CSV table of C-alpha atoms in Angstrom, one decimal:
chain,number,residue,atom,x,y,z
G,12,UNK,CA,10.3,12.9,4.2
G,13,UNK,CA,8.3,10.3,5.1
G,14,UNK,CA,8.3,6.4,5.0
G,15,UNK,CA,4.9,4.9,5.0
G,16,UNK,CA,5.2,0.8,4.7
G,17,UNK,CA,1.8,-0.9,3.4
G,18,UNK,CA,1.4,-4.9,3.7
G,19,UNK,CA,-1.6,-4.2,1.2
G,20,UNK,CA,-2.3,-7.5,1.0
G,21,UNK,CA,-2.0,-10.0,4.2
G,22,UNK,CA,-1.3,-13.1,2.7
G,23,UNK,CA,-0.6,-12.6,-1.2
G,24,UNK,CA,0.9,-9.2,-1.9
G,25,UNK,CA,3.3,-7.2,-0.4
G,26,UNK,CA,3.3,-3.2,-1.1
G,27,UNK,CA,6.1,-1.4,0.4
G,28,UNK,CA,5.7,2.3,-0.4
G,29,UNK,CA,8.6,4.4,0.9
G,30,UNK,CA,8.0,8.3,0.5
G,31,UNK,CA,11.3,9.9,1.8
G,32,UNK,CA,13.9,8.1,-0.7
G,33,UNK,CA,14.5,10.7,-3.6
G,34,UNK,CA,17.9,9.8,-5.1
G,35,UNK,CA,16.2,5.9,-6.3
G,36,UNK,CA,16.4,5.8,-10.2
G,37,UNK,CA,12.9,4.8,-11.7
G,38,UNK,CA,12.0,1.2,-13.1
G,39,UNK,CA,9.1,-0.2,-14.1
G,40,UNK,CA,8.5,-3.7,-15.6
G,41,UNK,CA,7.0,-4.4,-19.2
G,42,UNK,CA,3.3,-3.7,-18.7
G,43,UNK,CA,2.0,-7.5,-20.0
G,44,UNK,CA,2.3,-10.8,-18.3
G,45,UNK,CA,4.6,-11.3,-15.7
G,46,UNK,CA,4.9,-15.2,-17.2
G,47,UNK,CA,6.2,-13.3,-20.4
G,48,UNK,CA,8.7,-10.7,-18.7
G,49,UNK,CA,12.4,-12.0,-19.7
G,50,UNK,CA,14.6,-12.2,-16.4
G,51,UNK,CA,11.8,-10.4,-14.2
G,52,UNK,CA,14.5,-11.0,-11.2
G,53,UNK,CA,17.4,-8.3,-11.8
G,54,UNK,CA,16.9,-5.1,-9.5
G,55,UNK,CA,18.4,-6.0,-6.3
G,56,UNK,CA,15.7,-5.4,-3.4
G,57,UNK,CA,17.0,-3.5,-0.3
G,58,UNK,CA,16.9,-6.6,1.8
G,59,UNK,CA,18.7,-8.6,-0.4
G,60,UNK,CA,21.5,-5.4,-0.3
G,61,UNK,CA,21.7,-5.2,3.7
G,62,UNK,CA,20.5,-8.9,4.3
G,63,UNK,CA,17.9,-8.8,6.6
G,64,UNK,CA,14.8,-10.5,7.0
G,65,UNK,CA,11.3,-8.8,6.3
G,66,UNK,CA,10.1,-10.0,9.6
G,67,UNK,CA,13.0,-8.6,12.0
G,68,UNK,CA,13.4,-5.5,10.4
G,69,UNK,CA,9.3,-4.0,10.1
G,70,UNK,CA,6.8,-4.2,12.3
G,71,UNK,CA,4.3,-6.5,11.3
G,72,UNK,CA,0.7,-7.9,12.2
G,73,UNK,CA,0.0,-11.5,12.7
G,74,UNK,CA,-3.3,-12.5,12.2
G,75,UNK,CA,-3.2,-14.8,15.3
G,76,UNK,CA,-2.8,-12.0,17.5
G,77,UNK,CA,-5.8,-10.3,16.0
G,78,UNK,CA,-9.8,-10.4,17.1
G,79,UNK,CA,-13.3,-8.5,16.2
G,80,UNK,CA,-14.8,-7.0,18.8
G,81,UNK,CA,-18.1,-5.2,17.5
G,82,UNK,CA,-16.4,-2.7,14.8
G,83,UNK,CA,-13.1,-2.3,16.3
G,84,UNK,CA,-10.2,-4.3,16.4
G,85,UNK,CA,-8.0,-5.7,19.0
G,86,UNK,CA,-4.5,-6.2,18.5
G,87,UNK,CA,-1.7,-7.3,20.5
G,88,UNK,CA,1.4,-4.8,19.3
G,89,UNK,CA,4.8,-6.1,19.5
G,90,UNK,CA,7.8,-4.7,20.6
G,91,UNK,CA,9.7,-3.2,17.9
G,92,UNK,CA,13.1,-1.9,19.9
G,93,UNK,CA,15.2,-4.6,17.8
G,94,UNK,CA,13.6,-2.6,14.8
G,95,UNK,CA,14.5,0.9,16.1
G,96,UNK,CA,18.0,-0.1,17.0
G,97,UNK,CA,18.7,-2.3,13.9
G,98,UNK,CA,17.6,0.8,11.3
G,99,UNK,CA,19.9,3.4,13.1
G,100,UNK,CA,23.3,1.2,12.5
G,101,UNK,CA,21.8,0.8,9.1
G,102,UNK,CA,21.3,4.9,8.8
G,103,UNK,CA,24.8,5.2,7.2
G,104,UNK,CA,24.0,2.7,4.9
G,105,UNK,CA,20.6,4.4,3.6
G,106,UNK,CA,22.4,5.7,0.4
G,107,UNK,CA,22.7,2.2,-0.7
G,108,UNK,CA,19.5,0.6,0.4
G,109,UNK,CA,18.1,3.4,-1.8
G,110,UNK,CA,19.9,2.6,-4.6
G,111,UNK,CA,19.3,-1.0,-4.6
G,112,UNK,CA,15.2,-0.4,-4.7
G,113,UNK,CA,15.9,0.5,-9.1
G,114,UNK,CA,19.4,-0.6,-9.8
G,115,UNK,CA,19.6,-2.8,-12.4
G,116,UNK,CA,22.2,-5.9,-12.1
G,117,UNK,CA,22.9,-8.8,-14.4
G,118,UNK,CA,25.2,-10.5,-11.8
G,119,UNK,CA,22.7,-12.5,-9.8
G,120,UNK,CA,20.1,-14.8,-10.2
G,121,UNK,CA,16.7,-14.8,-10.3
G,122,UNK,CA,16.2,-17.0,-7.3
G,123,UNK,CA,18.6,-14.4,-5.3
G,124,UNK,CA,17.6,-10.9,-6.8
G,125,UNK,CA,14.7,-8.3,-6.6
G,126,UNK,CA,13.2,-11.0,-4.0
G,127,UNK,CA,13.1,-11.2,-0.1
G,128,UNK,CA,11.9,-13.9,2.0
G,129,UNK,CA,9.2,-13.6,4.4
G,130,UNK,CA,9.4,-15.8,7.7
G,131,UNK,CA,5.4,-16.6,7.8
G,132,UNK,CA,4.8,-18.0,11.3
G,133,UNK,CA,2.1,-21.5,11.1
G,134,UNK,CA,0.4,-22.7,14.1
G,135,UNK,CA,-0.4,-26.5,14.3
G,136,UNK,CA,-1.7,-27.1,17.8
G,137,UNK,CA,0.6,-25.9,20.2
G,138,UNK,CA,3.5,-25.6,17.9
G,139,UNK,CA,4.1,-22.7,15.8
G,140,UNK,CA,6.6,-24.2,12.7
G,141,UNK,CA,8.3,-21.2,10.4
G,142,UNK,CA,8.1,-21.3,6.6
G,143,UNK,CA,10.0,-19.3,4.5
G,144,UNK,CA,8.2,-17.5,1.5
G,145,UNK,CA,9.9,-16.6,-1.3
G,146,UNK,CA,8.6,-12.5,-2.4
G,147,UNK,CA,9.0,-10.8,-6.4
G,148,UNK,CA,9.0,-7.1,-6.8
G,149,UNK,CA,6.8,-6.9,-10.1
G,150,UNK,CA,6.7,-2.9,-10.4
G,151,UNK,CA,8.4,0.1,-9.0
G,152,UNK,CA,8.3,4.3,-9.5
G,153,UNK,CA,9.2,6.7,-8.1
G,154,UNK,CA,8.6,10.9,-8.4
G,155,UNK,CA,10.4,13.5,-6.5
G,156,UNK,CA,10.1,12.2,-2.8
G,157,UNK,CA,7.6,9.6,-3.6
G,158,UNK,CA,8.1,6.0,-4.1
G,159,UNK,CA,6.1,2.8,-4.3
G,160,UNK,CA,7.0,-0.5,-4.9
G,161,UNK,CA,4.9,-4.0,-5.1
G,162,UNK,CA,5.9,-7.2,-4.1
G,163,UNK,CA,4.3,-10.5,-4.7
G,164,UNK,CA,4.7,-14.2,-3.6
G,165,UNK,CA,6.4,-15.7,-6.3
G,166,UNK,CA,3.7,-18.4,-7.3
G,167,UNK,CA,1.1,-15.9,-7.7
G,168,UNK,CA,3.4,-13.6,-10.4
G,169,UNK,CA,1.9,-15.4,-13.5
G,170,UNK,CA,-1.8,-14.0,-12.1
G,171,UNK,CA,-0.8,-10.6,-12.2
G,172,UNK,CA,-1.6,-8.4,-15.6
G,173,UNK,CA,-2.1,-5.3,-16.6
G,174,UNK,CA,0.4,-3.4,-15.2
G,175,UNK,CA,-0.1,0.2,-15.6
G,176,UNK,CA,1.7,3.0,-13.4
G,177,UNK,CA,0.5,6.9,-13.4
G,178,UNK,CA,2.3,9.7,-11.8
G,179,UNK,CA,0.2,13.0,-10.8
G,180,UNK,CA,1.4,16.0,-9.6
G,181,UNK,CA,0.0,18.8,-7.8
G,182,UNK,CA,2.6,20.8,-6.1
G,183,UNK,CA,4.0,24.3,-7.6
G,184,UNK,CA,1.8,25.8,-9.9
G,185,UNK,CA,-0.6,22.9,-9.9
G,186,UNK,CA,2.1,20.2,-12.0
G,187,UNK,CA,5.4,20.1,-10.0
G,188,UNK,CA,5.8,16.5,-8.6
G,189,UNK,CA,7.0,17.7,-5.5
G,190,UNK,CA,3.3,17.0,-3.8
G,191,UNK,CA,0.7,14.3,-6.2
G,192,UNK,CA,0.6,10.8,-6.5
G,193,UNK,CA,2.3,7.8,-7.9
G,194,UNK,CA,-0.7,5.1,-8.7
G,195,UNK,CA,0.1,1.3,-9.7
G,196,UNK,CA,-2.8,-0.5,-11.5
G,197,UNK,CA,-2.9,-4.3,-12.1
G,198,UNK,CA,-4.9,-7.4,-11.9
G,199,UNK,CA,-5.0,-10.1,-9.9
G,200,UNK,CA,-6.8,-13.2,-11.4
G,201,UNK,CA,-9.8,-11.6,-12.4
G,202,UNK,CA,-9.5,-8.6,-9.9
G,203,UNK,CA,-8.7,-5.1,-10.4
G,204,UNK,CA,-6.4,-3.6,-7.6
G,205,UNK,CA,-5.4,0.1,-7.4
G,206,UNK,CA,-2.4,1.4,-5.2
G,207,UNK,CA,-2.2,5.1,-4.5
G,208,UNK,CA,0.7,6.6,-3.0
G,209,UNK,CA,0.5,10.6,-2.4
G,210,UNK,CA,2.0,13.1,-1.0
G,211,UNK,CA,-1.1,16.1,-0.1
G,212,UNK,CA,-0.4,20.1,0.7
G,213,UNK,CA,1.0,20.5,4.1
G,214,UNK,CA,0.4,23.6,6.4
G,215,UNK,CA,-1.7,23.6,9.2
G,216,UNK,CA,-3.7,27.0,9.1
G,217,UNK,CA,-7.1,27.2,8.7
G,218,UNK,CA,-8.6,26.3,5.6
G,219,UNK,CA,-5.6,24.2,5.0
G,220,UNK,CA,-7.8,20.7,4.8
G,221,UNK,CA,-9.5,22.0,1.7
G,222,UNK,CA,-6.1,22.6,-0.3
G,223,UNK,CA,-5.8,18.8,0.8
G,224,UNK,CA,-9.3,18.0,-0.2
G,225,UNK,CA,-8.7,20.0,-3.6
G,226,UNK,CA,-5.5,17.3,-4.2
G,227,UNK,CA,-7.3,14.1,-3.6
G,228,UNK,CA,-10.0,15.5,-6.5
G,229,UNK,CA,-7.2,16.5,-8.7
G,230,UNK,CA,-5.3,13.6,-8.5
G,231,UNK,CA,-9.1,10.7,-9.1
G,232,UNK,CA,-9.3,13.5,-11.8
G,233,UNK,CA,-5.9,13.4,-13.6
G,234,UNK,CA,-5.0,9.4,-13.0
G,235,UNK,CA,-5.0,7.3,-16.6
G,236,UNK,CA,-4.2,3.9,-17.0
G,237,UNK,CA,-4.0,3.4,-21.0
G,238,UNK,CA,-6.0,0.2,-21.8
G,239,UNK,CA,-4.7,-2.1,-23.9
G,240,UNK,CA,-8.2,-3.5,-25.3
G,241,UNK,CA,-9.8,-0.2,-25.7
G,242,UNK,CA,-7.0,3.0,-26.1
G,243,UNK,CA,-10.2,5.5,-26.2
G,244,UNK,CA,-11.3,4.0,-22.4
G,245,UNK,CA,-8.5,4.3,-20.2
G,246,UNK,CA,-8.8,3.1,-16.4
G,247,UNK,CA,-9.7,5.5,-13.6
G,248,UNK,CA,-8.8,5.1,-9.6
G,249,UNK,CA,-12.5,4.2,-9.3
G,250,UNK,CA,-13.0,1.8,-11.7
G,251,UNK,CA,-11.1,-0.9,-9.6
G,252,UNK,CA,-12.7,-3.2,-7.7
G,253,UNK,CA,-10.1,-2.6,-4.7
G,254,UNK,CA,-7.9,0.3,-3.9
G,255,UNK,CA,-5.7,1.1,-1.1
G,256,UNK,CA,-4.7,4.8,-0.4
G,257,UNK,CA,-1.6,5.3,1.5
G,258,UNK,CA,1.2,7.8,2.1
G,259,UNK,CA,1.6,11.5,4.2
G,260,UNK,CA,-1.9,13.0,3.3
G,261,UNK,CA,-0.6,15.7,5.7
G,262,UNK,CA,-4.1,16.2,7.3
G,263,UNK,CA,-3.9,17.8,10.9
G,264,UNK,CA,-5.7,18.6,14.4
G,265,UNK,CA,-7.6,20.9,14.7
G,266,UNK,CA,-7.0,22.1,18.0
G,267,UNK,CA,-4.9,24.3,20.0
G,268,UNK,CA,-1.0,23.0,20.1
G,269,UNK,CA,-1.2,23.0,24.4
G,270,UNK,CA,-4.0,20.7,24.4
G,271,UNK,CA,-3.1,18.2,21.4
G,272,UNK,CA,0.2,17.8,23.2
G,273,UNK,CA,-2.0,17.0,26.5
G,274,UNK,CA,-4.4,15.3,25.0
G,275,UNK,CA,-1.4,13.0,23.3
G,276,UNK,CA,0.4,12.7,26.8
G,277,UNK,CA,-2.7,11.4,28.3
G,278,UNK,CA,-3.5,9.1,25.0
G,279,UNK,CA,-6.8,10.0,24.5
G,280,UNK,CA,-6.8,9.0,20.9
G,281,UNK,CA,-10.5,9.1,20.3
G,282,UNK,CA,-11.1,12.7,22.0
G,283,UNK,CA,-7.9,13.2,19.7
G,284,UNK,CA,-9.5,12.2,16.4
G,285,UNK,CA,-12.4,13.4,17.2
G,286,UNK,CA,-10.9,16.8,15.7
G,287,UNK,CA,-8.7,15.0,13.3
G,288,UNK,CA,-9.7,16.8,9.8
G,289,UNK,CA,-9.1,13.3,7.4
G,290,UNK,CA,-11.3,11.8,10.4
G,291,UNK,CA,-14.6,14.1,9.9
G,292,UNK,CA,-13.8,14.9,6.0
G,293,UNK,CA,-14.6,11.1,5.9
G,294,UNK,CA,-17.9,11.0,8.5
G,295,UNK,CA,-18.6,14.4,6.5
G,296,UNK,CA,-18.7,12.9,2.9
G,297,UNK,CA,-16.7,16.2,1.9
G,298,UNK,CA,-13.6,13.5,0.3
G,299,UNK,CA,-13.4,9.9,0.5
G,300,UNK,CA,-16.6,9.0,0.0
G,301,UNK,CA,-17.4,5.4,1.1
G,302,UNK,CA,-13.9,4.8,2.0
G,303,UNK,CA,-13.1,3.0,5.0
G,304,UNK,CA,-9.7,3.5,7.8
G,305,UNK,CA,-9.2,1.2,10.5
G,306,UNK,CA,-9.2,2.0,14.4
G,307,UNK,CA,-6.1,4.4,15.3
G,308,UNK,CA,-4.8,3.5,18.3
G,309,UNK,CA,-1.3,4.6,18.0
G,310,UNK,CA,0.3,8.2,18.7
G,311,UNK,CA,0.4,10.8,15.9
G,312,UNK,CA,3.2,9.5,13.6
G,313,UNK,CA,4.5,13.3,12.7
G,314,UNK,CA,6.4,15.9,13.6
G,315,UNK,CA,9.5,13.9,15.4
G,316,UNK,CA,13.2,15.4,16.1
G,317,UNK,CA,15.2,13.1,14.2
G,318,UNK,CA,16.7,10.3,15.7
G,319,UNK,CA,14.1,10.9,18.4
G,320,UNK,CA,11.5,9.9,20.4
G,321,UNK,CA,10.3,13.3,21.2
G,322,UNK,CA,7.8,16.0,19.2
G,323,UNK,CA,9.1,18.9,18.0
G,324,UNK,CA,8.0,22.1,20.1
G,325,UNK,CA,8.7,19.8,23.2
G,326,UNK,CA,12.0,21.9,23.7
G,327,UNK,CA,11.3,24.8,22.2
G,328,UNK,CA,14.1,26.5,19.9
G,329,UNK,CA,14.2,29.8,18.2
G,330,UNK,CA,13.5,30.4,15.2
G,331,UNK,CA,11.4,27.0,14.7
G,332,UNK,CA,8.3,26.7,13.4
G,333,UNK,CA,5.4,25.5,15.6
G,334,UNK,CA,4.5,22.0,14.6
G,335,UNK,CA,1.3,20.3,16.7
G,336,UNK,CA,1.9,16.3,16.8
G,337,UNK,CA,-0.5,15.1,14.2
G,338,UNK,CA,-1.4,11.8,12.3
G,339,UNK,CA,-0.4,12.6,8.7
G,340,UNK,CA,0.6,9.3,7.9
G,341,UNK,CA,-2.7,6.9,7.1
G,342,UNK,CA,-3.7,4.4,5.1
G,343,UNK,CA,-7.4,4.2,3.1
G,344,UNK,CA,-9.0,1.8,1.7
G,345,UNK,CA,-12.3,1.0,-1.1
G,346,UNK,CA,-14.0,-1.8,-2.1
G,347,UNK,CA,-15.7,-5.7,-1.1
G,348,UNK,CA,-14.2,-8.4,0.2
G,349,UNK,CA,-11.3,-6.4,2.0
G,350,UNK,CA,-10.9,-7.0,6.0
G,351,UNK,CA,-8.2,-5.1,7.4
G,352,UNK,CA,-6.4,-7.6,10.2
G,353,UNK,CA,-4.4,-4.8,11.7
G,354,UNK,CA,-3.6,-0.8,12.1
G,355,UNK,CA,-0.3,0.0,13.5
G,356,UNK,CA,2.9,1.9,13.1
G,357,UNK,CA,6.6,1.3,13.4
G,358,UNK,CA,9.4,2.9,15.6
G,359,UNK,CA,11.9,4.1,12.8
G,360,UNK,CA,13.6,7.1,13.8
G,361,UNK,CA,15.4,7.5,10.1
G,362,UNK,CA,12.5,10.5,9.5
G,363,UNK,CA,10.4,13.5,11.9
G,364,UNK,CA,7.5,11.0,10.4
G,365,UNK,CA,6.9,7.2,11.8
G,366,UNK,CA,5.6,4.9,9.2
G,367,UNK,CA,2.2,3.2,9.9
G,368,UNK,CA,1.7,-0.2,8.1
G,369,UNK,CA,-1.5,-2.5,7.9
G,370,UNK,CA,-2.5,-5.9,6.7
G,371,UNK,CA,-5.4,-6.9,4.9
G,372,UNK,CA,-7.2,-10.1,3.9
G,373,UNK,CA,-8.6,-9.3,0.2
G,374,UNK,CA,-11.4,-11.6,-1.8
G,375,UNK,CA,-10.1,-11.6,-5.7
G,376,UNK,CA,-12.5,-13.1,-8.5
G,377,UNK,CA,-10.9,-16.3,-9.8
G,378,UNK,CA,-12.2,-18.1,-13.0
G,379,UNK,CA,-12.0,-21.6,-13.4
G,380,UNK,CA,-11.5,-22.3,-17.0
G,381,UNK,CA,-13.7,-25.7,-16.7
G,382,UNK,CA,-16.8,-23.9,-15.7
G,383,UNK,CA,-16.1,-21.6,-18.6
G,384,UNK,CA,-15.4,-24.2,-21.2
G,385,UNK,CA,-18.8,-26.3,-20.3
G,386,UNK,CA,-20.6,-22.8,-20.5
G,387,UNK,CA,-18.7,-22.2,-24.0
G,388,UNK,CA,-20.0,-25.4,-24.7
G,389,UNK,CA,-23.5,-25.2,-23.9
G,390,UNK,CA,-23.6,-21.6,-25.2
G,391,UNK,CA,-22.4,-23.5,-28.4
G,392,UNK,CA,-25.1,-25.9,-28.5
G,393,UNK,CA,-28.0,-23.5,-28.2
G,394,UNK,CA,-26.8,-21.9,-31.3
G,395,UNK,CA,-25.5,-24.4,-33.4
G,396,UNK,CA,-28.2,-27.3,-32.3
G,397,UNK,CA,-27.2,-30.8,-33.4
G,398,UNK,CA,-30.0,-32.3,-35.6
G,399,UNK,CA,-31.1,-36.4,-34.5
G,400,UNK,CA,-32.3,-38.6,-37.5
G,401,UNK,CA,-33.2,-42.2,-38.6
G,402,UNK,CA,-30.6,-42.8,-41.6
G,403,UNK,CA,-33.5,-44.4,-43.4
G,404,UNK,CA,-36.0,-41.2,-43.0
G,405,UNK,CA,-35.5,-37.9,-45.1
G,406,UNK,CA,-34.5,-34.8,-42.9
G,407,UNK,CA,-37.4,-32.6,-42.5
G,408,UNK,CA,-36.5,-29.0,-41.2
């Protein structure tokens, strides 16, 4: 399976789809204000399980180490060898971390459960002072081998509404679960955010892009989010103002395995993705209309041996199926006001996929209730206009 991590939003929200954990019970939280959930903190997150720290343990992007130059980005990558090795001593304890993503527990807190803390690094001249950032997990599903989960920081929870969640699948005979979507709706202030998490058709024959194609229509088709104001109107993926797309959309090269595996020794990413089929079904309008992906500059995240840092086909085995190195892990996005900060992935060898993760900066609408209330109050005078006159004068209309 595979494990795609997406910071979806750099500095306020934290989505942490995983896609290879399929023994997780589902939970979901009451679909109205998070102010009026009782106890929101009682599912135990997986780093509160294992106890470690959101910064040691994922490969992340700091938006120091990030710059614009003309429409690509340059980032400076950290090493992530303390990641690799810290996950494989923690492969025996998977079982649990799994678990601990749904469980329910009454024994703790909410200051110590379904929460993580994020060590957010602060520059102030030439010193760089840490912070600690306390994280909420406000909604969670999972079907089959797909999961999502989304975090927030804990002072922005009472500005998050509208919490809708719609599964879609498309695997066997059009339905099954095993391939489809898992889609999170909410609001942010005034701002509607989408999440998608999917799993598309694999296969890498000819013609297998449009089965691909053919599950990102059917899943915008068949994704409702009931509306509370309106039951006849319910939500569609495109009726948010920003969506983020992530997961194994399974797309592929479309080139010869000898020379993708050259090509990939070599890195020569853009000659590469220059026959990448998500990469000209975008430029080609055929799917994804209008939506954007950041500079790859990374190896192809799939097919790995597990537990290691070679492809499989390197050492050919019989009886194995031919599997070309390809990027089949991504991560989409729609809408204004979204810069993407960084594009990367992570050295985790727990899966034959590595899981990419990116960081964005995101615009929401925010309405300041004193604006309203002297519009309110203006609107009010224009129709109820207040009448001026001497007391010693009759009232003429």
């Amino acid at each position: 399976r595979t494990c795609s991590v997406a910071d979806a939003l750099a500095d306020e929200i934290a989505a942490l789809p995983l896609e290879y954990l399929e023994t997780a019970n589902d939970y979901v939280w009451p679909e109205h204000s998070l102010e009026e959930t009782p106890k929101l903190g009682t599912a135990l997150s997986s780093s509160t399980r294992i106890g470690f720290n959101l910064t040691d343990n994922f490969t992340t992007c700091n938006p120091h180490d990030v710059g614009l130059k003309g429409s690509r980005l340059r980032r400076s990558h950290h090493s992530s060898e303390n990641l690799g090795s810290i996950c494989v001593q923690e492969e025996q304890k998977l079982e649990q971390v799994v678990d601990s993503f749904s469980e329910i527990s009454d024994e703790f807190s909410e200051e110590e459960d379904d929460s993580f803390l994020e060590a957010a690094i602060e520059e102030h001249g030439n010193d760089r002072g840490r912070s600690r950032t306390k994280y909420v997990r406000i909604v969670s599903k999972q079907m089959v081998g797909i999961y999502v989960s989304v975090w927030v920081r804990k002072r922005l929870r009472k500005h998050v509404n509208n919490l809708k969640v719609s599964p879609v699948g498309v695997g066997l005979m059009g339905y099954m679960g095993n391939k489809g979507s898992v889609s999170v709706s909410m609001t942010l202030f005034q701002s509607r955010l989408c999440f998608v998490c999917s799993h598309l058709t694999s296969g890498h024959k000819d013609g297998a892009e449009q089965r691909r194609n053919a599950d990102v229509y059917e899943i915008i088709r068949r994704t409702r989010f009931s509306s509370v104001i309106d039951t006849d109107q319910s939500q569609t993926i495109p009726s948010h103002d920003q969506i983020f797309w992530f997961g194994d959309l399974n797309y592929r090269l479309s080139m010869s395995d000898t020379k993708v595996r050259k090509l990939v020794a070599l890195k020569r990413w853009d000659e590469l993705l220059n026959n990448d089929q998500l990469h000209n079904e975008l430029h080609s309008g055929h799917i994804f209309n209008g939506w954007n992906e950041g500079v790859i500059d990374f190896p192809p995240t799939y097919k790995y041996e597990m537990n290691s840092s070679r492809y499989v086909g390197e050492n050919p085995k019989e009886g194995e199926k031919k599997r070309s190195p390809a990027w089949c892990d991504r991560i989409l996005w729609y809408g204004k006001g979204i810069k993407q900060l960084c594009y990367q992935r992570a050295e985790i060898r727990l899966s034959d996929h590595r899981p990419v993760s990116s960081m964005f900066l995101l615009e929401v609408e925010v309405l300041d209730h004193r604006k309203l209330q002297r519009a309110l109050n203006v609107s009010t005078t224009a129709v109820h206009p207040e009448i001026f006159f001497d007391e010693n004068e009759d009232l003429e209309l």
